[in-house]
Protein backbone atom coordinates (compact mmCIF):
# COMPACT_ATOMS: atom_id res chain seq x y z
CA VAL A 1 2.05 -15.32 17.07
CA ALA A 2 3.07 -18.79 18.01
CA GLY A 3 5.24 -20.09 15.59
CA SER A 4 5.98 -16.39 13.55
CA PHE A 5 7.08 -14.35 15.33
CA SER A 6 8.04 -13.79 19.52
CA ASP A 7 8.99 -10.81 21.50
CA VAL A 8 8.62 -7.66 18.67
CA THR A 9 8.21 -4.17 20.80
CA PHE A 10 8.32 -1.04 18.69
CA ASP A 11 6.67 2.77 19.44
CA LEU A 12 4.61 4.24 15.95
CA ARG A 13 4.18 7.38 16.51
CA ALA A 14 1.27 9.22 14.71
CA GLY A 15 3.26 10.61 11.11
CA GLU A 16 5.69 8.08 11.22
CA VAL A 17 6.52 5.29 9.02
CA VAL A 18 8.04 2.25 10.47
CA GLY A 19 9.89 -0.31 7.92
CA VAL A 20 10.03 -3.63 9.14
CA ALA A 21 12.99 -5.55 6.81
CA GLY A 22 13.69 -9.54 6.46
CA VAL A 23 13.53 -12.28 4.15
CA GLU A 24 10.86 -14.38 3.60
CA GLY A 25 9.95 -16.05 6.99
CA SER A 26 11.39 -13.30 9.29
CA GLY A 27 8.11 -13.56 11.25
CA ARG A 28 7.35 -9.85 9.37
CA GLU A 29 4.44 -10.31 7.21
CA ALA A 30 2.66 -12.22 10.69
CA LEU A 31 3.56 -9.14 12.76
CA CYS A 32 1.40 -7.38 10.22
CA ARG A 33 -1.52 -9.34 9.98
CA ALA A 34 -1.29 -9.75 13.93
CA LEU A 35 -1.51 -6.14 14.13
CA TYR A 36 -4.63 -5.91 12.23
CA GLY A 37 -6.24 -8.66 13.96
CA ALA A 38 -5.53 -11.45 10.67
CA ALA A 39 -3.91 -13.63 13.05
CA GLU A 40 -4.55 -15.38 16.20
CA ILE A 41 -2.59 -13.33 19.07
CA ALA A 42 -0.64 -15.89 21.39
CA SER A 43 0.77 -13.16 24.24
CA GLY A 44 1.72 -9.60 23.90
CA GLU A 45 -0.25 -6.15 24.19
CA ILE A 46 -1.43 -3.63 21.25
CA GLU A 47 -1.59 -0.44 22.76
CA ILE A 48 -3.36 2.71 20.74
CA ASP A 49 -2.84 6.68 22.73
CA GLY A 50 -1.74 4.78 25.64
CA ARG A 51 -4.53 2.47 26.16
CA PRO A 52 -4.66 -1.31 25.34
CA ALA A 53 -6.47 -2.16 22.53
CA ARG A 54 -8.25 -5.66 22.09
CA ILE A 55 -7.70 -7.05 18.42
CA SER A 56 -8.33 -10.31 18.06
CA GLU A 57 -10.81 -9.57 14.80
CA CYS A 58 -10.17 -7.77 11.61
CA ALA A 59 -13.05 -5.72 12.96
CA GLN A 60 -12.06 -5.10 16.25
CA ALA A 61 -9.17 -3.58 13.94
CA VAL A 62 -11.36 -1.19 12.11
CA ALA A 63 -13.11 0.32 14.46
CA GLN A 64 -10.16 1.81 16.31
CA GLY A 65 -8.72 3.25 13.26
CA ILE A 66 -6.25 0.17 12.34
CA GLY A 67 -6.45 -0.15 8.43
CA TYR A 68 -4.57 -2.65 6.20
CA VAL A 69 -2.94 -2.96 2.81
CA PRO A 70 -2.69 -7.04 1.93
CA SER A 71 0.57 -7.80 -0.13
CA GLU A 72 -2.39 -9.88 -2.30
CA ARG A 73 -4.82 -6.90 -3.19
CA ARG A 74 -6.56 -9.22 -5.84
CA THR A 75 -7.89 -12.04 -3.56
CA GLU A 76 -7.65 -9.97 -0.62
CA GLY A 77 -7.43 -6.11 -0.56
CA ILE A 78 -10.44 -5.95 -3.68
CA ILE A 79 -13.96 -7.99 -3.66
CA GLY A 80 -13.26 -7.98 -7.66
CA GLY A 81 -17.06 -8.53 -8.56
CA LEU A 82 -18.34 -5.43 -6.43
CA SER A 83 -17.86 -1.69 -8.66
CA VAL A 84 -14.91 0.28 -7.47
CA LYS A 85 -17.35 2.86 -5.37
CA LYS A 86 -18.47 -0.39 -2.98
CA ASN A 87 -15.20 -1.07 -2.80
CA ILE A 88 -14.22 2.27 -1.80
CA SER A 89 -17.26 2.28 0.61
CA LEU A 90 -16.69 -0.88 1.68
CA ALA A 91 -14.96 -0.92 4.95
CA ASN A 92 -16.94 2.73 5.81
CA LEU A 93 -20.27 2.08 6.27
CA ASN A 94 -21.26 3.36 9.30
CA ALA A 95 -20.21 6.44 8.37
CA MET A 96 -22.56 6.39 5.24
CA GLN A 97 -25.53 5.22 7.58
CA ASN A 98 -28.99 6.72 7.54
CA GLY A 99 -30.50 4.67 9.86
CA PRO A 100 -30.56 1.08 8.91
CA PHE A 101 -29.69 2.00 5.01
CA ILE A 102 -26.67 3.25 2.84
CA ASP A 103 -26.72 6.36 2.19
CA LEU A 104 -26.28 6.01 -2.23
CA ALA A 105 -26.05 9.73 -2.44
CA LYS A 106 -23.27 10.23 -0.04
CA GLU A 107 -21.65 6.93 -0.95
CA LYS A 108 -21.61 7.65 -4.60
CA ALA A 109 -20.22 11.29 -3.77
CA LEU A 110 -17.13 9.96 -1.11
CA ALA A 111 -16.78 7.41 -3.67
CA THR A 112 -16.02 10.02 -6.97
CA GLU A 113 -14.60 12.40 -4.43
CA TRP A 114 -11.48 10.08 -4.21
CA VAL A 115 -11.49 8.42 -7.67
CA GLU A 116 -10.36 12.15 -8.62
CA ARG A 117 -7.66 12.88 -5.95
CA LEU A 118 -5.79 9.66 -6.76
CA HIS A 119 -6.18 9.72 -10.18
CA VAL A 120 -7.76 6.45 -10.27
CA ARG A 121 -8.73 5.38 -14.12
CA THR A 122 -11.60 3.54 -14.51
CA PRO A 123 -14.73 4.22 -17.09
CA SER A 124 -17.08 4.69 -13.69
CA ILE A 125 -17.14 4.71 -9.77
CA ASP A 126 -19.62 1.15 -11.28
CA THR A 127 -16.98 -0.28 -13.46
CA GLN A 128 -16.29 -4.05 -11.27
CA ALA A 129 -13.00 -3.13 -9.48
CA GLY A 130 -11.44 -6.09 -10.57
CA ARG A 131 -11.72 -5.14 -14.00
CA LEU A 132 -9.18 -2.46 -13.73
CA SER A 133 -5.29 -2.22 -14.12
CA GLY A 134 -3.38 -3.81 -11.04
CA GLY A 135 -2.11 0.06 -10.04
CA ASN A 136 -5.71 1.04 -10.41
CA GLN A 137 -6.70 -1.55 -8.16
CA GLN A 138 -4.08 -0.59 -5.69
CA LYS A 139 -5.42 2.75 -5.19
CA VAL A 140 -9.28 1.60 -4.65
CA VAL A 141 -7.42 -0.36 -2.15
CA LEU A 142 -5.73 2.62 -0.15
CA ALA A 143 -8.51 4.65 -0.84
CA LYS A 144 -10.69 2.72 0.69
CA TRP A 145 -9.12 3.81 3.99
CA LEU A 146 -8.09 6.97 3.35
CA VAL A 147 -11.81 8.03 3.46
CA ASN A 148 -12.27 6.56 6.66
CA GLU A 149 -11.17 10.05 9.31
CA LYS A 150 -10.38 8.79 11.96
CA LEU A 151 -7.79 6.43 10.53
CA LYS A 152 -4.52 6.20 13.22
CA VAL A 153 -2.44 3.77 11.73
CA LEU A 154 -2.38 1.79 8.22
CA ILE A 155 -0.29 -1.09 7.43
CA LEU A 156 1.07 -1.38 4.33
CA ASP A 157 2.46 -4.73 3.42
CA HIS A 158 4.54 -4.82 -0.42
CA PRO A 159 2.44 -1.97 -1.33
CA MET A 160 3.50 -1.33 -4.84
CA ARG A 161 4.32 -4.72 -5.55
CA GLY A 162 3.87 -5.78 -9.77
CA LEU A 163 3.38 -2.11 -10.00
CA ASP A 164 4.73 -0.20 -13.14
CA VAL A 165 7.28 3.18 -12.28
CA GLY A 166 4.63 5.68 -12.82
CA ALA A 167 2.31 4.11 -10.89
CA LYS A 168 4.76 3.13 -7.88
CA ALA A 169 5.53 6.94 -7.66
CA GLU A 170 1.94 7.79 -6.93
CA ILE A 171 2.06 5.22 -4.21
CA PHE A 172 4.87 6.62 -3.01
CA ALA A 173 3.61 10.18 -2.96
CA LEU A 174 0.12 8.97 -1.64
CA ILE A 175 3.03 7.16 1.59
CA GLY A 176 4.05 10.67 2.51
CA SER A 177 0.90 12.53 2.26
CA LEU A 178 -0.69 9.64 5.15
CA ALA A 179 2.46 10.75 7.31
CA ASN A 180 1.87 14.85 6.24
CA ARG A 181 -1.98 14.01 7.70
CA GLY A 182 -0.83 11.95 11.25
CA VAL A 183 -1.34 8.79 9.91
CA GLY A 184 1.35 6.27 11.34
CA VAL A 185 2.49 4.10 8.98
CA VAL A 186 3.65 0.29 9.11
CA LEU A 187 6.14 -1.03 5.73
CA ILE A 188 6.77 -4.01 4.53
CA ALA A 189 8.29 -2.76 1.12
CA ASP A 190 9.83 -4.81 -1.87
CA THR A 191 13.52 -3.52 -2.06
CA LEU A 192 15.73 -1.75 0.70
CA ASP A 193 15.73 1.10 -1.76
CA GLU A 194 12.11 1.41 -1.22
CA LEU A 195 12.51 0.93 2.60
CA LEU A 196 15.14 3.22 3.17
CA ALA A 197 13.55 6.32 1.10
CA LEU A 198 10.32 6.15 2.96
CA SER A 199 10.74 5.18 6.55
CA ASP A 200 11.44 7.11 9.72
CA LYS A 201 12.76 4.12 11.75
CA ILE A 202 13.52 1.01 9.86
CA LEU A 203 13.14 -2.55 12.62
CA VAL A 204 14.83 -5.57 11.06
CA MET A 205 13.51 -9.31 11.57
CA ARG A 206 15.04 -12.23 11.86
CA ASP A 207 13.95 -15.79 12.48
CA GLY A 208 10.55 -13.98 14.11
CA ARG A 209 12.45 -11.75 16.20
CA VAL A 210 13.63 -8.07 15.93
CA SER A 211 17.80 -8.09 15.55
CA ALA A 212 17.75 -4.72 14.88
CA THR A 213 16.47 -1.25 15.07
CA TYR A 214 17.28 2.19 13.26
CA ASP A 215 16.08 5.69 13.44
CA LEU A 216 17.12 7.28 10.62
CA ALA A 217 17.15 10.38 11.86
CA ASP A 218 20.22 10.27 14.01
CA ALA A 219 21.94 7.61 10.80
CA VAL A 220 21.24 5.89 7.71
CA PRO A 221 22.22 2.38 7.79
CA SER A 222 23.18 1.07 4.59
CA GLN A 223 21.84 -1.53 2.40
CA LEU A 224 24.81 -4.19 3.57
CA GLN A 225 24.52 -3.24 7.45
CA LEU A 226 20.45 -4.20 7.26
CA ILE A 227 21.55 -7.23 4.79
CA GLU A 228 23.66 -8.80 6.96
CA ARG A 229 20.84 -8.17 10.30
CA MET A 230 18.44 -10.35 7.91
CA VAL A 231 20.46 -12.87 7.61
């Protein structure tokens, strides 16, 4: 992406968590948005299952099994004025269609199932999502993607930002369950502790380029090693 990053190359395997480390302005946030079609790609190629994928807008990313949880959940992750139910079904309307209409019974059943599975604390699935706590809003954002059985890649940009300890632990567990389900995860974490605990591989970005790559199966870098490559 022009002015943000260049020459970034990496592989993401099914069930793998690739963490991206870097300071603000390193290009990591722009990289995540580009993978989801939310930033204009100047050059380069994305392959899914070994085949080139055209992703110039978010709808194309969703159609090819890519989801994105943005760091600004209140302004980009949810539509606060819509119900919990509508937010959960938002990215999966095709799966709930009955002819030209939405199957409301199926939509309700799916939302109820995921509210229960993720322990979303809400008065009902018809409650406005904007009225929930930050942790529960984040669970609704995650549920929006988890209901999609064709999900292949989930990009998580600071998924635990602003959450209390209990909510963080639940999101932590959810990321692990995603990997167990075979979903590839690209992760930007709030802290290096979180990144090291959750990642199978870490890319370090500095000034819009990859300055180091670590495979944690071979050796786990120290926080100091990561910081030295970040700044």
